[in-house]
Amino acid sequence: MASSLTSASSLQMSSEASEPFDFMINMPPKNSGLAAQMKVMPLIDSSEIIEVRYNIPFGLNVEPKDGLAVCTQDGAGGEKVGDILRFTSQYTMGLPRGNGLATTAASFSGAIGWQCSLFDVAKANSWEEVIEALVSNVPGRTDEVVLIFERKVQE
């Protein structure tokens, strides 16, 4: 599958695992206008958060290692061998979210549809949950996938 990079950026660095990362993520699809404020505790000392966005379809080389999803091959999006996949965008069925009149009416009528959220890979109960979250990013639901990695900073 061909994949093309949308964007990659380093969001924040942490010198100690006791200091949380605090950052904002624009949620997919690209024109959604939605954002998520994230406050995340690092898994390793002296690390940084890397945001990678791929157009759909996308390719990714991560494998389970010591209970984490670890990148096994450098990717075109900027992920590097050893990076830990912390979050991925995922789509699940649910009621519409928001505070507008249309959202309220749709909720009362029971209208359900695909909702985007960020899946916490480090808290997954199984590798299958990680795969399910990744493959939920398909055309018809979104035009991009958001991947949040944690990378050890070289000292």
XYZ file of C-alpha atoms in Angstrom:
155
model
C 0.000 0.000 0.000
C 1.263 3.411 -0.879
C 1.274 5.963 1.874
C 1.990 9.635 1.753
C 3.061 11.919 4.530
C 0.740 14.637 5.689
C 2.985 16.055 8.412
C 5.401 15.201 11.179
C 6.483 17.357 14.081
C 8.147 17.229 17.460
C 5.686 18.565 20.005
C 7.376 18.678 23.371
C 10.338 17.342 25.319
C 10.416 16.043 28.872
C 13.573 15.790 30.948
C 12.050 13.475 33.535
C 9.359 10.797 33.465
C 7.605 12.693 36.295
C 6.829 15.740 34.098
C 3.778 15.303 31.838
C 3.665 16.196 28.156
C 0.971 18.821 27.519
C 0.032 19.381 23.858
C -2.833 19.908 21.406
C -3.695 17.548 18.523
C -5.897 18.454 15.557
C -8.235 15.499 15.104
C -8.909 13.770 11.808
C -10.336 14.049 9.269
C -8.321 17.052 8.073
C -11.319 19.395 7.846
C -13.030 18.328 11.101
C -12.103 21.480 13.003
C -11.818 19.366 16.173
C -8.815 19.329 18.495
C -7.856 17.342 21.572
C -5.865 18.734 24.500
C -3.498 15.995 25.686
C -1.719 15.677 29.025
C 0.344 12.489 29.032
C 2.931 11.079 31.424
C 6.146 9.959 29.677
C 7.005 6.262 29.706
C 10.763 6.929 29.561
C 13.142 9.630 30.874
C 14.487 12.300 28.496
C 11.950 11.810 25.744
C 9.916 13.834 23.271
C 6.530 13.458 21.635
C 6.480 13.083 17.846
C 3.259 13.601 15.864
C 3.037 11.762 12.538
C 0.157 12.084 10.064
C -0.333 9.849 7.053
C -2.898 10.053 4.308
C -5.075 6.933 4.033
C -4.099 4.221 3.188
C -0.917 4.097 5.278
C 1.831 1.688 6.267
C 3.426 1.333 9.699
C 6.085 -0.972 11.147
C 5.436 -1.516 14.855
C 5.590 -4.703 16.910
C 4.812 -5.581 20.526
C 7.913 -5.475 22.748
C 7.859 -5.552 26.556
C 4.178 -4.549 26.583
C 4.696 -1.563 24.260
C 4.191 -0.989 20.527
C 7.718 -0.278 19.264
C 8.673 0.975 15.810
C 10.861 -1.571 13.978
C 11.670 0.414 10.823
C 12.110 4.103 10.055
C 9.062 5.466 8.252
C 8.470 8.170 5.667
C 6.437 10.085 8.253
C 9.387 10.590 10.597
C 8.943 7.670 12.992
C 12.238 5.965 13.838
C 13.329 2.550 15.045
C 12.768 2.371 18.800
C 9.992 4.993 18.926
C 7.060 3.939 21.125
C 3.600 4.296 19.618
C 1.601 6.038 22.352
C -1.663 7.009 20.595
C -3.405 6.425 17.298
C -6.577 7.893 15.910
C -9.388 5.333 15.968
C -12.975 5.171 14.807
C -15.775 3.603 16.830
C -19.563 3.752 16.573
C -21.216 6.278 18.869
C -23.652 9.133 19.276
C -22.726 12.501 17.740
C -20.639 14.807 19.937
C -20.802 18.554 20.214
C -23.098 21.202 21.627
C -25.072 22.403 18.604
C -28.776 22.025 17.906
C -28.175 19.438 15.164
C -26.022 17.340 17.492
C -28.645 17.468 20.246
C -31.429 16.486 17.838
C -29.344 13.631 16.396
C -28.590 12.341 19.901
C -32.278 12.306 20.879
C -33.225 10.509 17.657
C -30.618 7.821 18.326
C -28.512 8.641 15.263
C -25.201 6.854 15.620
C -22.164 7.127 13.398
C -18.402 6.805 13.298
C -16.663 8.904 15.960
C -12.929 9.669 16.048
C -10.937 9.445 19.279
C -7.339 8.830 20.299
C -6.608 5.254 21.376
C -4.080 4.952 24.237
C -1.815 2.214 22.870
C 0.167 1.876 26.131
C -3.061 0.916 27.961
C -4.227 -1.660 25.410
C -5.248 -5.010 26.904
C -4.000 -6.920 23.861
C -2.079 -6.477 20.629
C -5.345 -7.152 18.771
C -6.827 -3.955 20.290
C -3.906 -1.953 18.853
C -4.378 -3.498 15.392
C -8.148 -2.897 15.557
C -7.603 0.795 16.378
C -5.053 1.229 13.576
C -7.152 -0.469 10.890
C -10.264 1.525 11.857
C -8.679 4.464 9.977
C -10.094 3.726 6.520
C -11.440 5.735 3.559
C -15.085 6.572 4.102
C -14.352 7.465 7.732
C -11.243 9.629 7.399
C -8.615 10.958 5.029
C -5.694 10.662 7.468
C -4.378 8.788 10.486
C -2.724 10.498 13.466
C 0.072 8.629 15.237
C 1.699 9.925 18.415
C 5.106 8.468 19.273
C 7.407 8.888 22.256
C 11.105 9.043 21.355
C 14.134 8.825 23.620
C 16.181 12.032 23.274
C 19.852 11.351 22.616
C 21.937 13.071 25.278
